[in-house]
Amino acid sequence: MTDSRTLKIAVVGLPGKWSTEVLADAIEARTGFRLVVDMQAVTLDLAQQRLNYRDTNLCQLDGIVVKKISAEYSPHTLDRLELLRVAEAAGVNVFSPAENILRLIDRLSCTVTLSNHNIPMPPTILTESTQQALAAVEEYGEAVFKPLYSTKARGMEIIKAAEADKENAIARFAAQNPMMYIQQKLNLSGRDLGMVFLGGEYLGSYARQGAGDSWNTTIHSGGKYAPATPDAEIIQLAQRAQKPFNMDFTTVDIAETDTGPVVFEVSAFGGFRGAKEGIGIDAASLYTDYVIGKLYG
């Protein structure tokens, strides 16, 4: 059997951040090699076909595992992913492939793919028209306006039909987000589910319990992780939702509503901390074993 300690596998992530470092730890423990890549410091030399990070040409590695591409999502994040396609073309295995991640960074792209595969989601309107946005608010009663590029509910805003200032609120949001992504605010009973998949296989689920004083359940807003045991119908829905994206590691965010479960999104990177604190899954170790197995496959 080939010795895994000959493999050179880098982690693209945020140096010093927990999920990035635990993945680098797990890879180092199995291979003896450690390299955390901050994409902000990567240079592409197309003439030389070199993708340089410090003194390492990433095109000469065996594998690259993408844990995080930037601290916050933006169109610039897509540029960083494009650089990784050069490494792929040079024969480096990237987990998950850059093109697959690209389809999830943009909330619109993710939503269109889910809709095209008949995945139930909250009622959603996408428009650049402030008049159509106002009509959506009136129809929904309460609407969540979401930036196309964001994580942990950052930049999201609730606008209510009963608000006297709703037209100005829409105009302010539109000034920063010309393509407005608008979803009906649902009664979610204060929690949603993170359902974990590795190579398309279901590993388990954790819940995010809301803090009570926030409309969303994100940890950023004071939510807490807890174990969860969804029924077979919800597990099947999550499997259908993640399948079109062909991710090596991901989580599917699902909420249970009065009319049945709905999918909010499929994650570009997956939740290591939720898996660890919510259900005791060491996602970093499992992912590392999976990557090594693929490289030997």
PDB file of C-alpha atoms in Angstrom:
ATOM      1  CA  MET A   1       0.000   0.000   0.000  1.00  0.00           C
ATOM      2  CA  THR A   2       1.238   3.484  -0.856  1.00  0.00           C
ATOM      3  CA  ASP A   3       2.547   5.467   2.098  1.00  0.00           C
ATOM      4  CA  SER A   4       0.306   8.478   2.783  1.00  0.00           C
ATOM      5  CA  ARG A   5       3.321  10.313   4.188  1.00  0.00           C
ATOM      6  CA  THR A   6       4.530  10.946   0.653  1.00  0.00           C
ATOM      7  CA  LEU A   7       1.444  13.033  -0.125  1.00  0.00           C
ATOM      8  CA  LYS A   8       1.496  16.816  -0.215  1.00  0.00           C
ATOM      9  CA  ILE A   9      -1.981  18.152   0.513  1.00  0.00           C
ATOM     10  CA  ALA A  10      -2.609  21.838   1.216  1.00  0.00           C
ATOM     11  CA  VAL A  11      -5.564  23.462   2.935  1.00  0.00           C
ATOM     12  CA  VAL A  12      -7.000  26.634   1.442  1.00  0.00           C
ATOM     13  CA  GLY A  13      -8.500  28.545   4.328  1.00  0.00           C
ATOM     14  CA  LEU A  14      -8.138  31.313   6.860  1.00  0.00           C
ATOM     15  CA  PRO A  15      -4.885  30.933   8.814  1.00  0.00           C
ATOM     16  CA  GLY A  16      -5.529  30.783  12.554  1.00  0.00           C
ATOM     17  CA  LYS A  17      -9.247  29.974  12.228  1.00  0.00           C
ATOM     18  CA  TRP A  18     -10.432  26.838  14.001  1.00  0.00           C
ATOM     19  CA  SER A  19     -11.901  24.875  11.096  1.00  0.00           C
ATOM     20  CA  THR A  20      -8.924  25.612   8.854  1.00  0.00           C
ATOM     21  CA  GLU A  21      -6.373  24.618  11.477  1.00  0.00           C
ATOM     22  CA  VAL A  22      -8.105  21.394  12.608  1.00  0.00           C
ATOM     23  CA  LEU A  23      -8.220  20.253   8.986  1.00  0.00           C
ATOM     24  CA  ALA A  24      -4.537  21.110   8.535  1.00  0.00           C
ATOM     25  CA  ASP A  25      -3.818  19.230  11.794  1.00  0.00           C
ATOM     26  CA  ALA A  26      -5.607  16.124  10.545  1.00  0.00           C
ATOM     27  CA  ILE A  27      -3.795  16.195   7.204  1.00  0.00           C
ATOM     28  CA  GLU A  28      -0.424  16.737   8.874  1.00  0.00           C
ATOM     29  CA  ALA A  29      -1.038  13.830  11.260  1.00  0.00           C
ATOM     30  CA  ARG A  30      -1.537  11.470   8.318  1.00  0.00           C
ATOM     31  CA  THR A  31       0.973  12.852   5.803  1.00  0.00           C
ATOM     32  CA  GLY A  32       3.603  14.795   7.750  1.00  0.00           C
ATOM     33  CA  PHE A  33       2.953  17.738   5.436  1.00  0.00           C
ATOM     34  CA  ARG A  34       1.290  20.989   6.472  1.00  0.00           C
ATOM     35  CA  LEU A  35       0.485  23.996   4.316  1.00  0.00           C
ATOM     36  CA  VAL A  36      -2.331  26.462   4.994  1.00  0.00           C
ATOM     37  CA  VAL A  37      -2.891  28.674   1.961  1.00  0.00           C
ATOM     38  CA  ASP A  38      -4.297  32.182   2.268  1.00  0.00           C
ATOM     39  CA  MET A  39      -5.650  32.885  -1.223  1.00  0.00           C
ATOM     40  CA  GLN A  40      -5.111  36.602  -0.715  1.00  0.00           C
ATOM     41  CA  ALA A  41      -1.374  35.923  -0.998  1.00  0.00           C
ATOM     42  CA  VAL A  42      -1.525  33.631  -4.055  1.00  0.00           C
ATOM     43  CA  THR A  43      -0.096  34.756  -7.405  1.00  0.00           C
ATOM     44  CA  LEU A  44      -0.849  33.202 -10.766  1.00  0.00           C
ATOM     45  CA  ASP A  45       1.857  33.354 -13.436  1.00  0.00           C
ATOM     46  CA  LEU A  46       0.172  32.072 -16.580  1.00  0.00           C
ATOM     47  CA  ALA A  47       3.307  32.277 -18.718  1.00  0.00           C
ATOM     48  CA  GLN A  48       5.102  29.947 -16.327  1.00  0.00           C
ATOM     49  CA  GLN A  49       1.956  28.013 -15.362  1.00  0.00           C
ATOM     50  CA  ARG A  50       2.752  28.612 -11.706  1.00  0.00           C
ATOM     51  CA  LEU A  51       0.268  29.219  -8.932  1.00  0.00           C
ATOM     52  CA  ASN A  52       2.552  30.505  -6.199  1.00  0.00           C
ATOM     53  CA  TYR A  53       1.968  30.761  -2.482  1.00  0.00           C
ATOM     54  CA  ARG A  54       5.144  31.943  -0.787  1.00  0.00           C
ATOM     55  CA  ASP A  55       7.795  29.509  -2.041  1.00  0.00           C
ATOM     56  CA  THR A  56       5.350  26.756  -3.093  1.00  0.00           C
ATOM     57  CA  ASN A  57       3.934  26.185  -6.553  1.00  0.00           C
ATOM     58  CA  LEU A  58       0.463  24.856  -5.790  1.00  0.00           C
ATOM     59  CA  CYS A  59       0.390  23.189  -9.212  1.00  0.00           C
ATOM     60  CA  GLN A  60       2.940  20.674  -7.922  1.00  0.00           C
ATOM     61  CA  LEU A  61       0.887  19.424  -4.988  1.00  0.00           C
ATOM     62  CA  ASP A  62      -1.024  16.159  -4.840  1.00  0.00           C
ATOM     63  CA  GLY A  63      -4.163  17.748  -3.483  1.00  0.00           C
ATOM     64  CA  ILE A  64      -5.783  20.943  -2.234  1.00  0.00           C
ATOM     65  CA  VAL A  65      -8.692  20.926   0.208  1.00  0.00           C
ATOM     66  CA  VAL A  66     -10.721  24.134   0.159  1.00  0.00           C
ATOM     67  CA  LYS A  67     -12.082  24.875   3.624  1.00  0.00           C
ATOM     68  CA  LYS A  68     -12.648  28.600   3.202  1.00  0.00           C
ATOM     69  CA  ILE A  69     -11.865  30.880   0.308  1.00  0.00           C
ATOM     70  CA  SER A  70     -12.373  34.237   2.070  1.00  0.00           C
ATOM     71  CA  ALA A  71     -13.708  35.604   5.357  1.00  0.00           C
ATOM     72  CA  GLU A  72     -16.760  37.045   3.619  1.00  0.00           C
ATOM     73  CA  TYR A  73     -18.344  36.156   0.297  1.00  0.00           C
ATOM     74  CA  SER A  74     -18.260  38.591  -2.616  1.00  0.00           C
ATOM     75  CA  PRO A  75     -17.824  38.456  -6.406  1.00  0.00           C
ATOM     76  CA  HIS A  76     -14.093  38.711  -5.643  1.00  0.00           C
ATOM     77  CA  THR A  77     -14.363  35.298  -3.987  1.00  0.00           C
ATOM     78  CA  LEU A  78     -15.168  33.833  -7.392  1.00  0.00           C
ATOM     79  CA  ASP A  79     -11.882  35.227  -8.737  1.00  0.00           C
ATOM     80  CA  ARG A  80      -9.952  33.304  -6.102  1.00  0.00           C
ATOM     81  CA  LEU A  81     -11.707  30.101  -7.073  1.00  0.00           C
ATOM     82  CA  GLU A  82     -10.842  30.671 -10.722  1.00  0.00           C
ATOM     83  CA  LEU A  83      -7.160  30.601  -9.777  1.00  0.00           C
ATOM     84  CA  LEU A  84      -7.592  27.093  -8.379  1.00  0.00           C
ATOM     85  CA  ARG A  85      -8.817  25.891 -11.755  1.00  0.00           C
ATOM     86  CA  VAL A  86      -5.251  26.333 -13.002  1.00  0.00           C
ATOM     87  CA  ALA A  87      -4.046  23.870 -10.382  1.00  0.00           C
ATOM     88  CA  GLU A  88      -6.777  21.453 -11.435  1.00  0.00           C
ATOM     89  CA  ALA A  89      -5.685  21.727 -15.062  1.00  0.00           C
ATOM     90  CA  ALA A  90      -2.147  20.867 -13.941  1.00  0.00           C
ATOM     91  CA  GLY A  91      -3.441  17.619 -12.458  1.00  0.00           C
ATOM     92  CA  VAL A  92      -3.924  18.639  -8.810  1.00  0.00           C
ATOM     93  CA  ASN A  93      -6.991  17.157  -7.136  1.00  0.00           C
ATOM     94  CA  VAL A  94      -9.045  19.962  -5.576  1.00  0.00           C
ATOM     95  CA  PHE A  95     -11.687  19.113  -2.952  1.00  0.00           C
ATOM     96  CA  SER A  96     -14.347  20.232  -3.748  1.00  0.00           C
ATOM     97  CA  PRO A  97     -13.661  21.149  -7.390  1.00  0.00           C
ATOM     98  CA  ALA A  98     -13.521  24.898  -7.917  1.00  0.00           C
ATOM     99  CA  GLU A  99     -16.349  24.932 -10.459  1.00  0.00           C
ATOM    100  CA  ASN A 100     -18.644  23.099  -8.036  1.00  0.00           C
ATOM    101  CA  ILE A 101     -17.915  25.608  -5.261  1.00  0.00           C
ATOM    102  CA  LEU A 102     -18.499  28.487  -7.689  1.00  0.00           C
ATOM    103  CA  ARG A 103     -22.110  27.381  -8.084  1.00  0.00           C
ATOM    104  CA  LEU A 104     -22.700  27.665  -4.339  1.00  0.00           C
ATOM    105  CA  ILE A 105     -20.927  30.909  -3.440  1.00  0.00           C
ATOM    106  CA  ASP A 106     -23.532  32.889  -5.379  1.00  0.00           C
ATOM    107  CA  ARG A 107     -26.887  32.530  -3.597  1.00  0.00           C
ATOM    108  CA  LEU A 108     -28.725  33.059  -6.897  1.00  0.00           C
ATOM    109  CA  SER A 109     -26.863  30.225  -8.631  1.00  0.00           C
ATOM    110  CA  CYS A 110     -27.545  27.864  -5.724  1.00  0.00           C
ATOM    111  CA  THR A 111     -31.234  28.800  -5.639  1.00  0.00           C
ATOM    112  CA  VAL A 112     -31.756  28.373  -9.386  1.00  0.00           C
ATOM    113  CA  THR A 113     -30.127  24.929  -9.288  1.00  0.00           C
ATOM    114  CA  LEU A 114     -32.289  23.841  -6.347  1.00  0.00           C
ATOM    115  CA  SER A 115     -35.423  25.151  -8.059  1.00  0.00           C
ATOM    116  CA  ASN A 116     -34.546  23.382 -11.310  1.00  0.00           C
ATOM    117  CA  HIS A 117     -34.354  20.130  -9.337  1.00  0.00           C
ATOM    118  CA  ASN A 118     -37.746  20.717  -7.678  1.00  0.00           C
ATOM    119  CA  ILE A 119     -36.336  21.191  -4.177  1.00  0.00           C
ATOM    120  CA  PRO A 120     -38.857  22.917  -1.881  1.00  0.00           C
ATOM    121  CA  MET A 121     -37.695  26.347  -0.702  1.00  0.00           C
ATOM    122  CA  PRO A 122     -39.355  29.356   0.928  1.00  0.00           C
ATOM    123  CA  PRO A 123     -41.354  31.492  -1.544  1.00  0.00           C
ATOM    124  CA  THR A 124     -38.700  33.602  -3.273  1.00  0.00           C
ATOM    125  CA  ILE A 125     -38.647  36.630  -5.578  1.00  0.00           C
ATOM    126  CA  LEU A 126     -35.576  37.865  -7.470  1.00  0.00           C
ATOM    127  CA  THR A 127     -35.834  41.275  -9.049  1.00  0.00           C
ATOM    128  CA  GLU A 128     -34.014  44.515  -9.789  1.00  0.00           C
ATOM    129  CA  SER A 129     -37.315  46.432  -9.646  1.00  0.00           C
ATOM    130  CA  THR A 130     -38.059  48.231  -6.382  1.00  0.00           C
ATOM    131  CA  GLN A 131     -41.758  48.191  -7.330  1.00  0.00           C
ATOM    132  CA  GLN A 132     -41.731  44.425  -7.693  1.00  0.00           C
ATOM    133  CA  ALA A 133     -39.828  44.194  -4.408  1.00  0.00           C
ATOM    134  CA  LEU A 134     -42.542  46.276  -2.730  1.00  0.00           C
ATOM    135  CA  ALA A 135     -45.200  44.003  -4.207  1.00  0.00           C
ATOM    136  CA  ALA A 136     -43.337  40.985  -2.784  1.00  0.00           C
ATOM    137  CA  VAL A 137     -43.282  42.553   0.684  1.00  0.00           C
ATOM    138  CA  GLU A 138     -47.005  43.254   0.455  1.00  0.00           C
ATOM    139  CA  GLU A 139     -47.660  39.671  -0.665  1.00  0.00           C
ATOM    140  CA  TYR A 140     -45.443  38.029   1.967  1.00  0.00           C
ATOM    141  CA  GLY A 141     -46.305  40.292   4.896  1.00  0.00           C
ATOM    142  CA  GLU A 142     -42.747  39.914   6.149  1.00  0.00           C
ATOM    143  CA  ALA A 143     -39.828  39.408   3.781  1.00  0.00           C
ATOM    144  CA  VAL A 144     -36.156  38.638   4.273  1.00  0.00           C
ATOM    145  CA  PHE A 145     -33.916  40.546   1.862  1.00  0.00           C
ATOM    146  CA  LYS A 146     -30.661  38.655   1.332  1.00  0.00           C
ATOM    147  CA  PRO A 147     -27.415  39.722  -0.366  1.00  0.00           C
ATOM    148  CA  LEU A 148     -26.353  37.312  -3.102  1.00  0.00           C
ATOM    149  CA  TYR A 149     -22.953  36.944  -1.416  1.00  0.00           C
ATOM    150  CA  SER A 150     -23.039  36.544   2.366  1.00  0.00           C
ATOM    151  CA  THR A 151     -22.583  34.067   5.209  1.00  0.00           C
ATOM    152  CA  LYS A 152     -24.119  33.730   8.671  1.00  0.00           C
ATOM    153  CA  ALA A 153     -27.030  36.045   7.766  1.00  0.00           C
ATOM    154  CA  ARG A 154     -24.719  39.055   7.362  1.00  0.00           C
ATOM    155  CA  GLY A 155     -26.337  41.870   5.423  1.00  0.00           C
ATOM    156  CA  MET A 156     -29.801  40.333   5.584  1.00  0.00           C
ATOM    157  CA  GLU A 157     -32.710  42.580   6.436  1.00  0.00           C
ATOM    158  CA  ILE A 158     -36.360  42.002   7.338  1.00  0.00           C
ATOM    159  CA  ILE A 159     -38.861  44.390   5.752  1.00  0.00           C
ATOM    160  CA  LYS A 160     -42.498  44.242   6.828  1.00  0.00           C
ATOM    161  CA  ALA A 161     -45.598  45.268   4.912  1.00  0.00           C
ATOM    162  CA  ALA A 162     -46.825  47.129   7.994  1.00  0.00           C
ATOM    163  CA  GLU A 163     -43.727  49.370   8.096  1.00  0.00           C
ATOM    164  CA  ALA A 164     -44.379  52.983   7.158  1.00  0.00           C
ATOM    165  CA  ASP A 165     -40.800  53.304   5.867  1.00  0.00           C
ATOM    166  CA  LYS A 166     -40.775  50.112   3.782  1.00  0.00           C
ATOM    167  CA  GLU A 167     -40.243  51.850   0.427  1.00  0.00           C
ATOM    168  CA  ASN A 168     -37.176  53.678   1.715  1.00  0.00           C
ATOM    169  CA  ALA A 169     -35.888  50.460   3.306  1.00  0.00           C
ATOM    170  CA  ILE A 170     -36.190  48.679  -0.051  1.00  0.00           C
ATOM    171  CA  ALA A 171     -34.431  51.540  -1.834  1.00  0.00           C
ATOM    172  CA  ARG A 172     -31.545  51.446   0.660  1.00  0.00           C
ATOM    173  CA  PHE A 173     -31.151  47.689   0.215  1.00  0.00           C
ATOM    174  CA  ALA A 174     -31.343  47.977  -3.580  1.00  0.00           C
ATOM    175  CA  ALA A 175     -28.604  50.609  -3.590  1.00  0.00           C
ATOM    176  CA  GLN A 176     -26.204  47.997  -2.197  1.00  0.00           C
ATOM    177  CA  ASN A 177     -27.800  44.950  -3.831  1.00  0.00           C
ATOM    178  CA  PRO A 178     -29.160  45.743  -7.312  1.00  0.00           C
ATOM    179  CA  MET A 179     -30.413  42.174  -7.824  1.00  0.00           C
ATOM    180  CA  MET A 180     -32.669  41.755  -4.812  1.00  0.00           C
ATOM    181  CA  TYR A 181     -33.143  38.275  -3.377  1.00  0.00           C
ATOM    182  CA  ILE A 182     -36.376  38.291  -1.381  1.00  0.00           C
ATOM    183  CA  GLN A 183     -37.834  35.388   0.601  1.00  0.00           C
ATOM    184  CA  GLN A 184     -40.997  35.136   2.614  1.00  0.00           C
ATOM    185  CA  LYS A 185     -40.195  35.050   6.325  1.00  0.00           C
ATOM    186  CA  LEU A 186     -41.465  31.741   7.630  1.00  0.00           C
ATOM    187  CA  ASN A 187     -42.360  30.610  11.143  1.00  0.00           C
ATOM    188  CA  LEU A 188     -39.420  28.310  11.842  1.00  0.00           C
ATOM    189  CA  SER A 189     -39.943  27.490  15.522  1.00  0.00           C
ATOM    190  CA  GLY A 190     -36.530  28.918  16.401  1.00  0.00           C
ATOM    191  CA  ARG A 191     -34.323  26.240  14.867  1.00  0.00           C
ATOM    192  CA  ASP A 192     -33.045  24.807  11.619  1.00  0.00           C
ATOM    193  CA  LEU A 193     -30.947  21.798  10.655  1.00  0.00           C
ATOM    194  CA  GLY A 194     -27.431  21.377   9.298  1.00  0.00           C
ATOM    195  CA  MET A 195     -27.259  18.013   7.543  1.00  0.00           C
ATOM    196  CA  VAL A 196     -23.743  16.768   6.886  1.00  0.00           C
ATOM    197  CA  PHE A 197     -22.590  14.946   3.735  1.00  0.00           C
ATOM    198  CA  LEU A 198     -19.200  13.511   2.791  1.00  0.00           C
ATOM    199  CA  GLY A 199     -18.802  12.347  -0.789  1.00  0.00           C
ATOM    200  CA  GLY A 200     -22.586  12.387  -1.134  1.00  0.00           C
ATOM    201  CA  GLU A 201     -23.050  10.099   1.873  1.00  0.00           C
ATOM    202  CA  TYR A 202     -25.138  11.292   4.822  1.00  0.00           C
ATOM    203  CA  LEU A 203     -23.205  11.465   8.110  1.00  0.00           C
ATOM    204  CA  GLY A 204     -25.693  13.052  10.526  1.00  0.00           C
ATOM    205  CA  SER A 205     -27.470  16.246  11.497  1.00  0.00           C
ATOM    206  CA  TYR A 206     -27.181  19.032  14.022  1.00  0.00           C
ATOM    207  CA  ALA A 207     -29.631  21.760  14.915  1.00  0.00           C
ATOM    208  CA  ARG A 208     -29.025  25.465  15.305  1.00  0.00           C
ATOM    209  CA  GLN A 209     -31.226  26.756  18.112  1.00  0.00           C
ATOM    210  CA  GLY A 210     -32.015  30.460  17.931  1.00  0.00           C
ATOM    211  CA  ALA A 211     -31.109  32.788  20.788  1.00  0.00           C
ATOM    212  CA  GLY A 212     -34.707  33.929  21.180  1.00  0.00           C
ATOM    213  CA  ASP A 213     -34.019  37.611  20.569  1.00  0.00           C
ATOM    214  CA  SER A 214     -32.927  37.129  16.940  1.00  0.00           C
ATOM    215  CA  TRP A 215     -34.991  36.228  13.872  1.00  0.00           C
ATOM    216  CA  ASN A 216     -32.259  33.892  12.588  1.00  0.00           C
ATOM    217  CA  THR A 217     -30.568  30.878  14.175  1.00  0.00           C
ATOM    218  CA  THR A 218     -26.958  31.505  13.171  1.00  0.00           C
ATOM    219  CA  ILE A 219     -24.195  31.127  15.741  1.00  0.00           C
ATOM    220  CA  HIS A 220     -23.101  34.613  14.681  1.00  0.00           C
ATOM    221  CA  SER A 221     -26.424  35.861  16.122  1.00  0.00           C
ATOM    222  CA  GLY A 222     -26.204  33.882  19.367  1.00  0.00           C
ATOM    223  CA  GLY A 223     -27.608  30.532  18.282  1.00  0.00           C
ATOM    224  CA  LYS A 224     -26.388  27.244  19.767  1.00  0.00           C
ATOM    225  CA  TYR A 225     -25.653  23.823  18.304  1.00  0.00           C
ATOM    226  CA  ALA A 226     -27.628  20.785  19.434  1.00  0.00           C
ATOM    227  CA  PRO A 227     -28.088  17.167  18.283  1.00  0.00           C
ATOM    228  CA  ALA A 228     -30.881  16.446  15.814  1.00  0.00           C
ATOM    229  CA  THR A 229     -32.519  13.276  14.475  1.00  0.00           C
ATOM    230  CA  PRO A 230     -34.545  14.200  11.382  1.00  0.00           C
ATOM    231  CA  ASP A 231     -36.919  11.650   9.900  1.00  0.00           C
ATOM    232  CA  ALA A 232     -36.287   9.703   6.714  1.00  0.00           C
ATOM    233  CA  GLU A 233     -38.269  12.163   4.569  1.00  0.00           C
ATOM    234  CA  ILE A 234     -36.037  15.076   5.553  1.00  0.00           C
ATOM    235  CA  ILE A 235     -32.850  13.044   5.089  1.00  0.00           C
ATOM    236  CA  GLN A 236     -34.018  12.078   1.602  1.00  0.00           C
ATOM    237  CA  LEU A 237     -34.767  15.728   0.812  1.00  0.00           C
ATOM    238  CA  ALA A 238     -31.277  16.773   1.928  1.00  0.00           C
ATOM    239  CA  GLN A 239     -29.741  14.038  -0.220  1.00  0.00           C
ATOM    240  CA  ARG A 240     -31.659  15.269  -3.256  1.00  0.00           C
ATOM    241  CA  ALA A 241     -30.673  18.883  -2.540  1.00  0.00           C
ATOM    242  CA  GLN A 242     -26.917  18.259  -2.336  1.00  0.00           C
ATOM    243  CA  LYS A 243     -26.684  15.793  -5.213  1.00  0.00           C
ATOM    244  CA  PRO A 244     -26.669  18.280  -8.165  1.00  0.00           C
ATOM    245  CA  PHE A 245     -23.645  20.113  -6.732  1.00  0.00           C
ATOM    246  CA  ASN A 246     -21.401  17.032  -6.439  1.00  0.00           C
ATOM    247  CA  MET A 247     -19.538  18.383  -3.409  1.00  0.00           C
ATOM    248  CA  ASP A 248     -16.917  16.366  -1.560  1.00  0.00           C
ATOM    249  CA  PHE A 249     -18.025  17.836   1.774  1.00  0.00           C
ATOM    250  CA  THR A 250     -21.082  19.969   2.431  1.00  0.00           C
ATOM    251  CA  THR A 251     -23.994  20.662   4.724  1.00  0.00           C
ATOM    252  CA  VAL A 252     -27.588  21.225   3.682  1.00  0.00           C
ATOM    253  CA  ASP A 253     -29.557  23.813   5.671  1.00  0.00           C
ATOM    254  CA  ILE A 254     -33.157  22.726   6.146  1.00  0.00           C
ATOM    255  CA  ALA A 255     -36.013  24.120   8.238  1.00  0.00           C
ATOM    256  CA  GLU A 256     -39.241  22.412   9.256  1.00  0.00           C
ATOM    257  CA  THR A 257     -42.348  24.527   8.671  1.00  0.00           C
ATOM    258  CA  ASP A 258     -46.103  24.093   9.068  1.00  0.00           C
ATOM    259  CA  THR A 259     -46.309  23.092   5.399  1.00  0.00           C
ATOM    260  CA  GLY A 260     -43.304  20.757   5.372  1.00  0.00           C
ATOM    261  CA  PRO A 261     -39.514  21.010   5.235  1.00  0.00           C
ATOM    262  CA  VAL A 262     -37.790  23.646   3.089  1.00  0.00           C
ATOM    263  CA  VAL A 263     -34.175  23.964   1.979  1.00  0.00           C
ATOM    264  CA  PHE A 264     -32.420  27.283   2.551  1.00  0.00           C
ATOM    265  CA  GLU A 265     -29.082  26.451   0.972  1.00  0.00           C
ATOM    266  CA  VAL A 266     -26.362  23.922   0.272  1.00  0.00           C
ATOM    267  CA  SER A 267     -23.078  25.052   1.814  1.00  0.00           C
ATOM    268  CA  ALA A 268     -19.992  25.729  -0.262  1.00  0.00           C
ATOM    269  CA  PHE A 269     -17.737  24.486   2.546  1.00  0.00           C
ATOM    270  CA  GLY A 270     -19.763  22.710   5.224  1.00  0.00           C
ATOM    271  CA  GLY A 271     -19.896  23.202   8.966  1.00  0.00           C
ATOM    272  CA  PHE A 272     -17.053  21.526  10.865  1.00  0.00           C
ATOM    273  CA  ARG A 273     -17.917  23.164  14.172  1.00  0.00           C
ATOM    274  CA  GLY A 274     -21.603  22.305  13.969  1.00  0.00           C
ATOM    275  CA  ALA A 275     -20.736  18.680  13.219  1.00  0.00           C
ATOM    276  CA  LYS A 276     -18.300  18.597  16.151  1.00  0.00           C
ATOM    277  CA  GLU A 277     -20.314  20.449  18.782  1.00  0.00           C
ATOM    278  CA  GLY A 278     -23.757  19.339  17.645  1.00  0.00           C
ATOM    279  CA  ILE A 279     -23.257  15.622  17.032  1.00  0.00           C
ATOM    280  CA  GLY A 280     -19.653  14.805  17.942  1.00  0.00           C
ATOM    281  CA  ILE A 281     -18.507  14.132  14.373  1.00  0.00           C
ATOM    282  CA  ASP A 282     -14.812  14.803  13.731  1.00  0.00           C
ATOM    283  CA  ALA A 283     -15.399  16.078  10.194  1.00  0.00           C
ATOM    284  CA  ALA A 284     -11.752  17.085   9.729  1.00  0.00           C
ATOM    285  CA  SER A 285     -10.498  13.542  10.292  1.00  0.00           C
ATOM    286  CA  LEU A 286     -13.230  11.938   8.211  1.00  0.00           C
ATOM    287  CA  TYR A 287     -12.655  14.398   5.375  1.00  0.00           C
ATOM    288  CA  THR A 288      -8.895  13.788   5.488  1.00  0.00           C
ATOM    289  CA  ASP A 289      -9.378  10.017   5.238  1.00  0.00           C
ATOM    290  CA  TYR A 290     -11.758  10.568   2.334  1.00  0.00           C
ATOM    291  CA  VAL A 291      -9.278  12.814   0.490  1.00  0.00           C
ATOM    292  CA  ILE A 292      -6.398  10.384   0.953  1.00  0.00           C
ATOM    293  CA  GLY A 293      -8.604   7.555  -0.272  1.00  0.00           C
ATOM    294  CA  LYS A 294      -9.502   9.532  -3.394  1.00  0.00           C
ATOM    295  CA  LEU A 295      -5.851  10.348  -4.104  1.00  0.00           C
ATOM    296  CA  TYR A 296      -4.979   6.671  -3.919  1.00  0.00           C
ATOM    297  CA  GLY A 297      -8.074   5.633  -5.894  1.00  0.00           C
TER     298      GLY A 297
END
